[in-house]
PDB file of C-alpha atoms in Angstrom:
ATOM      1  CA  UNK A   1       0.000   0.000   0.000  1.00 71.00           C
ATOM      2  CA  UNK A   2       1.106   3.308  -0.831  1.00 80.00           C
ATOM      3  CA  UNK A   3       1.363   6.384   1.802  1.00 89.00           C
ATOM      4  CA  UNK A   4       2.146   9.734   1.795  1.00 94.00           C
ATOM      5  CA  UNK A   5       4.287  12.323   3.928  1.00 96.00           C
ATOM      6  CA  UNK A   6       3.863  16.210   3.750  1.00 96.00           C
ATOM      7  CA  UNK A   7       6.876  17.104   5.624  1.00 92.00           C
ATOM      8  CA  UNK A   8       5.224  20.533   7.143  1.00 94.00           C
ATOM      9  CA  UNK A   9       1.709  21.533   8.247  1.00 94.00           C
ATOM     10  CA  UNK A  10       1.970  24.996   7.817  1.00 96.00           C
ATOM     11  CA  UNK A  11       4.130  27.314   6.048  1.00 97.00           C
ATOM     12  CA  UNK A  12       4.052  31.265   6.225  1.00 97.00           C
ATOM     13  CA  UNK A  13       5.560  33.367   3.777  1.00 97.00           C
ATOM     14  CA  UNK A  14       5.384  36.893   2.787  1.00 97.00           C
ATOM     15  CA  UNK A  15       4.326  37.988  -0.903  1.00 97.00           C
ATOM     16  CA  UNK A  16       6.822  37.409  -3.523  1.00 97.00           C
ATOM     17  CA  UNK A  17       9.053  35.096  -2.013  1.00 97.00           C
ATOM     18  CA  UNK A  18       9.358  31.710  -3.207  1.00 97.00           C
ATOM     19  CA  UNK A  19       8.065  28.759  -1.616  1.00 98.00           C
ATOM     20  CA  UNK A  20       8.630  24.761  -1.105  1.00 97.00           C
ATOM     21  CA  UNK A  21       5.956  22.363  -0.099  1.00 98.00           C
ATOM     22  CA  UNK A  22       7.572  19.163   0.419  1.00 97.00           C
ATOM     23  CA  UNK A  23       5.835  15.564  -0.371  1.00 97.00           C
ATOM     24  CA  UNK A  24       7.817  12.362   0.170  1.00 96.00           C
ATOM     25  CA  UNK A  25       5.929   8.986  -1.107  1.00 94.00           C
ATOM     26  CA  UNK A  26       6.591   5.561  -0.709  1.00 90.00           C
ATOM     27  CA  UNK A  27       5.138   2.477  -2.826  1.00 82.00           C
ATOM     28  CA  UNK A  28       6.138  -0.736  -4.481  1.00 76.00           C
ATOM     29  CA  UNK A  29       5.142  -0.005  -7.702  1.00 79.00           C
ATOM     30  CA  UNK A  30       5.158   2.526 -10.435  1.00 82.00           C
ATOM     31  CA  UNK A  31       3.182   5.542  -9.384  1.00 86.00           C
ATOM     32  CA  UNK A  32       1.134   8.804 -10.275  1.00 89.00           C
ATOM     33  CA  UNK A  33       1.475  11.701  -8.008  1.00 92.00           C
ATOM     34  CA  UNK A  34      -0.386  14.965  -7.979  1.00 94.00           C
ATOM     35  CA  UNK A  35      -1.232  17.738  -6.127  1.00 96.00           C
ATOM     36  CA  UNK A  36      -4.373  19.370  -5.031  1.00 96.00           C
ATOM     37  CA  UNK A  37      -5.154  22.790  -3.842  1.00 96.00           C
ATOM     38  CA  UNK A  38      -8.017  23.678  -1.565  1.00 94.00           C
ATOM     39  CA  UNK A  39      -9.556  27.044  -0.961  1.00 93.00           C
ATOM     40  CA  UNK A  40     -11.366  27.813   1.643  1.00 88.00           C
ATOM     41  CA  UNK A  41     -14.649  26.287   2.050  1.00 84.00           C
ATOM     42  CA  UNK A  42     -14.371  25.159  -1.124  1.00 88.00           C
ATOM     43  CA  UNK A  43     -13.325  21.549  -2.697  1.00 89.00           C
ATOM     44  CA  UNK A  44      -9.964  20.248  -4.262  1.00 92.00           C
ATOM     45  CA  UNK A  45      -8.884  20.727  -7.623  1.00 92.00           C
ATOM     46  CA  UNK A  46      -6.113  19.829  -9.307  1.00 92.00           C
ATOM     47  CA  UNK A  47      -2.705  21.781  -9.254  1.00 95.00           C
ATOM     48  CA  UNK A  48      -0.253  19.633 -11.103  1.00 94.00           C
ATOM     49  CA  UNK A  49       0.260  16.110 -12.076  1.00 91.00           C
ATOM     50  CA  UNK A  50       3.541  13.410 -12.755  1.00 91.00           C
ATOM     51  CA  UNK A  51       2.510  11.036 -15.009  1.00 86.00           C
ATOM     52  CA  UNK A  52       4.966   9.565 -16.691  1.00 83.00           C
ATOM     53  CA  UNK A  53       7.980  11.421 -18.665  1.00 85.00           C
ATOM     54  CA  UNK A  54       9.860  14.691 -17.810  1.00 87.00           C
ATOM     55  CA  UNK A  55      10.360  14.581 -14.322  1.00 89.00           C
ATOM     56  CA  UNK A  56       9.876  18.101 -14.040  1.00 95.00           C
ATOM     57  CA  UNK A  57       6.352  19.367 -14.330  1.00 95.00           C
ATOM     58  CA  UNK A  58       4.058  22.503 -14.633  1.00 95.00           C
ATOM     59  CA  UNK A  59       0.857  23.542 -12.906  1.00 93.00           C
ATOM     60  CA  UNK A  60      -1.864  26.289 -12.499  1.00 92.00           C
ATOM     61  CA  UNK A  61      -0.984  29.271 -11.403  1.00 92.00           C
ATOM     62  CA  UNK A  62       2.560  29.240 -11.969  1.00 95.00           C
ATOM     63  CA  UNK A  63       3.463  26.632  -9.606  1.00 97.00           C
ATOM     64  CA  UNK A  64       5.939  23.385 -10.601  1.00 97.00           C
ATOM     65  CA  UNK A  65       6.868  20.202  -9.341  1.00 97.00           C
ATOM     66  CA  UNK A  66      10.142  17.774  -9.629  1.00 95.00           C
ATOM     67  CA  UNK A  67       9.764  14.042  -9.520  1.00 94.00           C
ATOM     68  CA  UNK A  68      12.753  12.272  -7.938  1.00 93.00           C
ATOM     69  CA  UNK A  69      12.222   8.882  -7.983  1.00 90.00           C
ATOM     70  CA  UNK A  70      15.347   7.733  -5.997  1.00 91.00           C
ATOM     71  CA  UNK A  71      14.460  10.010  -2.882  1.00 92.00           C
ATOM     72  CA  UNK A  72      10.582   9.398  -3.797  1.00 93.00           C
ATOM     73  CA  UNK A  73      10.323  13.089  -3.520  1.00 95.00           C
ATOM     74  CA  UNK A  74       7.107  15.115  -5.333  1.00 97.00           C
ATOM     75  CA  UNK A  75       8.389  18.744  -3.922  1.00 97.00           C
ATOM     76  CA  UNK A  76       5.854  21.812  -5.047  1.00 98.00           C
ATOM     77  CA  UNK A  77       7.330  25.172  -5.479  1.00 98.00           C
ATOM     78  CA  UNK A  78       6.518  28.533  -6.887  1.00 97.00           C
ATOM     79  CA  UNK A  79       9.321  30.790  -7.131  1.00 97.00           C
ATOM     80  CA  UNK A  80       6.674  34.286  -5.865  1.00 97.00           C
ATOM     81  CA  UNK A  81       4.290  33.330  -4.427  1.00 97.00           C
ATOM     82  CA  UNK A  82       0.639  35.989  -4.256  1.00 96.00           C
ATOM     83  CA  UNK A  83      -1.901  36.300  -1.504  1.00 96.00           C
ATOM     84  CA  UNK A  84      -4.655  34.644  -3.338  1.00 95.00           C
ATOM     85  CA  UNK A  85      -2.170  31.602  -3.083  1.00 96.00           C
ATOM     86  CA  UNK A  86      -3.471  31.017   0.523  1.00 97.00           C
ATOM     87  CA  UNK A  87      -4.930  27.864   0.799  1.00 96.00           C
ATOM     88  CA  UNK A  88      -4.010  24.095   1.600  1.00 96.00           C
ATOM     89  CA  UNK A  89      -2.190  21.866  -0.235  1.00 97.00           C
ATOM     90  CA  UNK A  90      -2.751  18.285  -0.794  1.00 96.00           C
ATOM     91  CA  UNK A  91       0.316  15.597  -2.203  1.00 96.00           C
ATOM     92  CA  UNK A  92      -1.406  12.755  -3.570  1.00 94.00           C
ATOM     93  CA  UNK A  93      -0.220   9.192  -5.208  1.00 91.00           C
ATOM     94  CA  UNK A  94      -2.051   6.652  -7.133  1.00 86.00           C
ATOM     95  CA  UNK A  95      -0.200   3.147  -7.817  1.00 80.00           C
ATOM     96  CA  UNK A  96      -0.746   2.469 -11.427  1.00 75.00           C
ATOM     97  CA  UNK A  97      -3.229   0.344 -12.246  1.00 70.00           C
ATOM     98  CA  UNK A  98      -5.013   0.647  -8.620  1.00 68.00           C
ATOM     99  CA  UNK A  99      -8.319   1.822 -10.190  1.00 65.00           C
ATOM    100  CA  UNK A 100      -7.398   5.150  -9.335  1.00 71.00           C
ATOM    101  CA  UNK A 101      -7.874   5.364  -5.523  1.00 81.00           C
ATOM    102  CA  UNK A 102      -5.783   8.021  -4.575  1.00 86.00           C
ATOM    103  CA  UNK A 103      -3.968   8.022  -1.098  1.00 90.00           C
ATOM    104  CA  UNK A 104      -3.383  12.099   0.219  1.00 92.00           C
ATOM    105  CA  UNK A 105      -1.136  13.576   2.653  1.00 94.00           C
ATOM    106  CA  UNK A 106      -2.343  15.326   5.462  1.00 94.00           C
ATOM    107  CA  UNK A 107      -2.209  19.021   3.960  1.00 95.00           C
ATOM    108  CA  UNK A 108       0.103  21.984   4.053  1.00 96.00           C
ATOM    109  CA  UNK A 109      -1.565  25.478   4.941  1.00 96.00           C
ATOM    110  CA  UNK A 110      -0.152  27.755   3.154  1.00 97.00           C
ATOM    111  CA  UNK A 111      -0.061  31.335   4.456  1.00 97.00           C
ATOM    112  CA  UNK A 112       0.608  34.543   2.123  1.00 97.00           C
ATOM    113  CA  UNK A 113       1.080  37.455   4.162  1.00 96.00           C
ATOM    114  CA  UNK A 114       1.827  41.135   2.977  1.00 95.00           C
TER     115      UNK A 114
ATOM    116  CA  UNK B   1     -21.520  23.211 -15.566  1.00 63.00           C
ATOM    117  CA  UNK B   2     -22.607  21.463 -12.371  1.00 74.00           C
ATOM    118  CA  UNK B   3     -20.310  19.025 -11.973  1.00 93.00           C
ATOM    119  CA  UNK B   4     -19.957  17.281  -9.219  1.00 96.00           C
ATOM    120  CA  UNK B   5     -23.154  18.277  -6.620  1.00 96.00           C
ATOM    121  CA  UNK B   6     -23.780  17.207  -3.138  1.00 97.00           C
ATOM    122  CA  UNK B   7     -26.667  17.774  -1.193  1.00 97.00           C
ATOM    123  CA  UNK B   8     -27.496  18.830   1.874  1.00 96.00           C
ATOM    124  CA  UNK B   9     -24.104  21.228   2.037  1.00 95.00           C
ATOM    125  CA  UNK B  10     -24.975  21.534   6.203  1.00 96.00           C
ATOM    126  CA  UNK B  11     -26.274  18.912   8.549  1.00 96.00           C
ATOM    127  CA  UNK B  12     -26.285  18.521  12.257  1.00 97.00           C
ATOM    128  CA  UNK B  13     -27.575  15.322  13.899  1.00 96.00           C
ATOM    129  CA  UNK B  14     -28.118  13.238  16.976  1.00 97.00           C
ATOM    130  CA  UNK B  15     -26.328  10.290  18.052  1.00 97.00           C
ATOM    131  CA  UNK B  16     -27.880   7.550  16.664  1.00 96.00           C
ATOM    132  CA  UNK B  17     -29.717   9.269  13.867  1.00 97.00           C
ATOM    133  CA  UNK B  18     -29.610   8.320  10.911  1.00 96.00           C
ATOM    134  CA  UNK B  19     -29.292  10.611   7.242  1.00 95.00           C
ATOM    135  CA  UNK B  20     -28.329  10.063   3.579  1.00 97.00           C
ATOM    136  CA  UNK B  21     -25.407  12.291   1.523  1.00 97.00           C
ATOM    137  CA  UNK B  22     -26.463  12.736  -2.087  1.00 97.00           C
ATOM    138  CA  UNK B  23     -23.796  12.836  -4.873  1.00 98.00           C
ATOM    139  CA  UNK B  24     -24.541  13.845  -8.555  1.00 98.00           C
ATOM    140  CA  UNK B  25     -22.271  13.974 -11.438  1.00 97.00           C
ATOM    141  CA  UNK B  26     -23.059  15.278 -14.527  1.00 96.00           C
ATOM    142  CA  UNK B  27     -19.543  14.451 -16.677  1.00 93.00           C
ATOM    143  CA  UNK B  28     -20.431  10.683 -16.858  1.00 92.00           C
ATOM    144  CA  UNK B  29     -17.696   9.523 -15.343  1.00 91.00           C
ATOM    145  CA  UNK B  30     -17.096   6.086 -14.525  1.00 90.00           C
ATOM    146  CA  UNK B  31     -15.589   6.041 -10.757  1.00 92.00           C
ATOM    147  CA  UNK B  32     -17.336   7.954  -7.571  1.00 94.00           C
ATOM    148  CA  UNK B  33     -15.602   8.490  -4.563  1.00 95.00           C
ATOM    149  CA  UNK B  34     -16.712   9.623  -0.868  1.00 97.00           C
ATOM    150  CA  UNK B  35     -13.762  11.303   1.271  1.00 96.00           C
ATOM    151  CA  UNK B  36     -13.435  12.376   4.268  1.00 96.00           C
ATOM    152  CA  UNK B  37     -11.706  15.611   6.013  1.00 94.00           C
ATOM    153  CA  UNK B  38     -10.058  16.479   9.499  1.00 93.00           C
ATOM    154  CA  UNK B  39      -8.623  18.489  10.635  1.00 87.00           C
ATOM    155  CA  UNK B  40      -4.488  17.135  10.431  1.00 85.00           C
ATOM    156  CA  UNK B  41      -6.267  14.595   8.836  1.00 88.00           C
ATOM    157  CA  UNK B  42      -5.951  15.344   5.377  1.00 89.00           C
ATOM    158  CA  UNK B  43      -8.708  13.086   3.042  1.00 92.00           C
ATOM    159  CA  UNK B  44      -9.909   9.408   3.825  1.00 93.00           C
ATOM    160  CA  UNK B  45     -11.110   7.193   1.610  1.00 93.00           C
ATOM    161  CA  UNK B  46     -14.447   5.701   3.047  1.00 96.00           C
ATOM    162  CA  UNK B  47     -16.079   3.598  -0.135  1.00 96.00           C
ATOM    163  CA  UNK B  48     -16.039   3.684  -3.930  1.00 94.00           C
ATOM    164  CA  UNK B  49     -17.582   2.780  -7.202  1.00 94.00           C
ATOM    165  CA  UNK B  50     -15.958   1.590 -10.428  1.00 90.00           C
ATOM    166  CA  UNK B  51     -19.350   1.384 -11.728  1.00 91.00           C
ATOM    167  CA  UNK B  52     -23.229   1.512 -11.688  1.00 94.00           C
ATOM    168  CA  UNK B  53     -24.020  -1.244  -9.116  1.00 94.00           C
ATOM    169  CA  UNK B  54     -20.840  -1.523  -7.737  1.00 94.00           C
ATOM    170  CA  UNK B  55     -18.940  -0.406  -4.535  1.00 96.00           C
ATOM    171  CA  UNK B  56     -16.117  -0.988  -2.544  1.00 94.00           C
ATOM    172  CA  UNK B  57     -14.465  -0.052   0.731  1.00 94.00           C
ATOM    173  CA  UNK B  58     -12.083   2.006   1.220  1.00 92.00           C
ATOM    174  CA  UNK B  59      -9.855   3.266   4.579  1.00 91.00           C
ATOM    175  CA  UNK B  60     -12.505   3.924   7.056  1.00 95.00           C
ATOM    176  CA  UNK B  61     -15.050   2.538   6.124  1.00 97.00           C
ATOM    177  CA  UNK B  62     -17.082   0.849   9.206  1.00 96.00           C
ATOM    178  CA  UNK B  63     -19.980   3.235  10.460  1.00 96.00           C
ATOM    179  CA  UNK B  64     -21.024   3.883   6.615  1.00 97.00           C
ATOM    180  CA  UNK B  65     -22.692   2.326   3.514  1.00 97.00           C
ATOM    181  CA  UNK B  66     -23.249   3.357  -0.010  1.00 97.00           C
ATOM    182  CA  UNK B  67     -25.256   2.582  -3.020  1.00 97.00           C
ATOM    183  CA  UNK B  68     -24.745   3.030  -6.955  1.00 97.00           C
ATOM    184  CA  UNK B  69     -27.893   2.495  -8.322  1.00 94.00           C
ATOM    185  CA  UNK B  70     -27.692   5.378 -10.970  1.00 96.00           C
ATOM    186  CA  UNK B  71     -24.475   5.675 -12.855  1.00 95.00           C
ATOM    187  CA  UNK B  72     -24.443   9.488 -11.823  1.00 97.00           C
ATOM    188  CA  UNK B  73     -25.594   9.299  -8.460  1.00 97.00           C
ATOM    189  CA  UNK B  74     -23.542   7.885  -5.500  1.00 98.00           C
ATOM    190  CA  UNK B  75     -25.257   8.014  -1.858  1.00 98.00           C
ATOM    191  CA  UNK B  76     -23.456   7.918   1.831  1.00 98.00           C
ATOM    192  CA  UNK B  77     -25.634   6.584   4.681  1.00 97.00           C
ATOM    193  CA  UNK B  78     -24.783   6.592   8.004  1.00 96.00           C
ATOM    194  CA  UNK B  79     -26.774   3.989   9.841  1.00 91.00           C
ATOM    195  CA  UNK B  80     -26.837   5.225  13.199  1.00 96.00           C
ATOM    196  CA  UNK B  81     -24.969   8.650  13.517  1.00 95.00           C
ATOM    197  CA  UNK B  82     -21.572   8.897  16.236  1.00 96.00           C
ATOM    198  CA  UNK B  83     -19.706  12.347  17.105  1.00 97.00           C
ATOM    199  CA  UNK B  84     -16.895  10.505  15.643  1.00 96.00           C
ATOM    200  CA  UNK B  85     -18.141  11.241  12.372  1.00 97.00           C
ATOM    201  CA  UNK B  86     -18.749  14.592  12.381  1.00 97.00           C
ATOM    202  CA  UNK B  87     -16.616  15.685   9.044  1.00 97.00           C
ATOM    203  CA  UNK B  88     -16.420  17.494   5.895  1.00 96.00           C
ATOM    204  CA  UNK B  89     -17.374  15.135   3.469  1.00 97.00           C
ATOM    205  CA  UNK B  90     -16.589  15.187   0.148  1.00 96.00           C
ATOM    206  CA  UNK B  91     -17.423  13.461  -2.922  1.00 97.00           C
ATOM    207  CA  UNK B  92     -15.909  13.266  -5.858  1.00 95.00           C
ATOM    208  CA  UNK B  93     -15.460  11.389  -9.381  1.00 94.00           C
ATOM    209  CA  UNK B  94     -13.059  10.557 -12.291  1.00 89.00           C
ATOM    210  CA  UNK B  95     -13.376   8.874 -15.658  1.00 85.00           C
ATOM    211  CA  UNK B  96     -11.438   5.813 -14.376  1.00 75.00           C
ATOM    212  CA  UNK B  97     -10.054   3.192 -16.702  1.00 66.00           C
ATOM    213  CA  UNK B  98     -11.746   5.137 -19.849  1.00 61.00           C
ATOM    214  CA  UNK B  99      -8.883   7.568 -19.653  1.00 59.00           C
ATOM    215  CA  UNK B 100     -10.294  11.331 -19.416  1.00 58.00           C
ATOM    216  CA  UNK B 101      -7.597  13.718 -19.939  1.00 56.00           C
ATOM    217  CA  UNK B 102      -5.446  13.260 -17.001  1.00 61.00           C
ATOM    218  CA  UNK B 103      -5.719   9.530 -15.410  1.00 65.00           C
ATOM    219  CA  UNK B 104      -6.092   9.343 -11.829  1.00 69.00           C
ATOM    220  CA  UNK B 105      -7.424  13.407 -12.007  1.00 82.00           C
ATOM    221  CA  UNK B 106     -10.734  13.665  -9.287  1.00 89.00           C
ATOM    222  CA  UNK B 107     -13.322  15.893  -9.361  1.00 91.00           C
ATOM    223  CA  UNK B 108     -14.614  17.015  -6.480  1.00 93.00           C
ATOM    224  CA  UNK B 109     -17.759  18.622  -5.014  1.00 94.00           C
ATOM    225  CA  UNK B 110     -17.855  21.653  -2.462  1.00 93.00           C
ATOM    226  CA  UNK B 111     -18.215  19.218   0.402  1.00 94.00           C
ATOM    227  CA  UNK B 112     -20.907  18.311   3.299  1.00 96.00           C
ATOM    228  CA  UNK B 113     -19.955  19.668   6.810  1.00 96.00           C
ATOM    229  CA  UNK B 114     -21.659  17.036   9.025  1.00 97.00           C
ATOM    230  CA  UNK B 115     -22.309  17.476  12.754  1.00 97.00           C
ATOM    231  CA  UNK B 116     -23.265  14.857  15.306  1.00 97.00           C
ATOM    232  CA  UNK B 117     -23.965  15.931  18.578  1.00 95.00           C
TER     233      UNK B 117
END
């Protein structure tokens, strides 16, 4: 079974400086990993997703992700980050072929302040 | 554009009530999930569908039970109502093994807060 580790709860920033959300994974097999984003009172959507291919990938919103697969490592990071980027974040992995059942992290709250 | 809908949005029970959480999906997608939120938490899987007529349990899923009678429609009961499940619930749904533009991506709804007291 696969799990997932968001490495902080909460992370304050100010405006405009970069950011790091950290995601470690473990699993036996090959795996899809995404990340959700969740405003407040509102549901998740989708940020970003590793599927297969460059290890490096894009989001919404300007935000990007690196896949390492030898430190099964699925860091999010946004090099200025904006007040309306105040939300939580969600890591999530799907072993290939599991019917899709995705396993999340507990969150990171991410705080913009001005 | 509806999406995924759940109804009611705001509940409060009783222990040992009982109530029903209504999912609808409009996108006809093949998989329906219900989730739910803690705080610290993050999201727990409680059942799923791969299909009209079909469920299956997920990580915590004693205290519930679910139906698929409607491809587009995916209910939550709970049975007899505990303060341990007062949650956000949330539902959501993907294409599944039909593909969809990102495999794996969910949809989700807004979420129901539940409250047992």
């Amino acid at each position: 079974a696969q799990s997932v580790t968001q490495l902080d709860s909460q992370v304050p920033v100010f405006e405009e400086a970069p950011v790091e959300l950290r995601c470690n994974y473990s699993s036996s097999v090959s795996v899809y990993l995404f990340w959700y984003v969740q405003y407040p009172n509102q549901g998740l959507q989708l940020l970003l997703k590793y599927l297969s291919g460059s290890t490096l990938v894009k989001g919404i919103n300007g935000f990007e992700a690196e896949f390492n697969k030898s430190q099964t490592s699925f860091h999010l990071r946004k090099p200025s980050v904006h007040i309306s980027d105040t939300a939580e974040y969600f890591c999530a992995v799907s072993d290939v072929g599991s019917n899709y059942k995705l396993t999340f992290g507990k969150g990171t709250l991410l705080t913009v302040n001005p | 554009n509806a999406g995924v809908t759940q109804t009611p949005k705001f509940r409060v029970l009783k222990t040992g009530q009982s109530m029903t959480l209504l999912c609808a999906q409009d996108m006809n997608h093949e998989y329906m999930y219900w989730y739910r939120q803690d705080p610290g938490m993050g999201l727990r899987l409680i059942h799923y569908s791969v299909g009209e007529g079909t469920t299956a349990k997920g990580e915590v899923p004693d205290g519930y039970n679910v139906s698929r009678l409607k491809k587009q429609n995916f209910l939550l009961g709970l049975e007899s109502a505990a303060p341990s499940q007062t949650s956000v619930y949330f539902c959501a749904s993907s294409p599944g093994l039909a593909g969809g533009p990102v495999p794996g991506e969910l949809f989700f709804g807004e979420g129901s807060r539940l409250t047992v007291l």
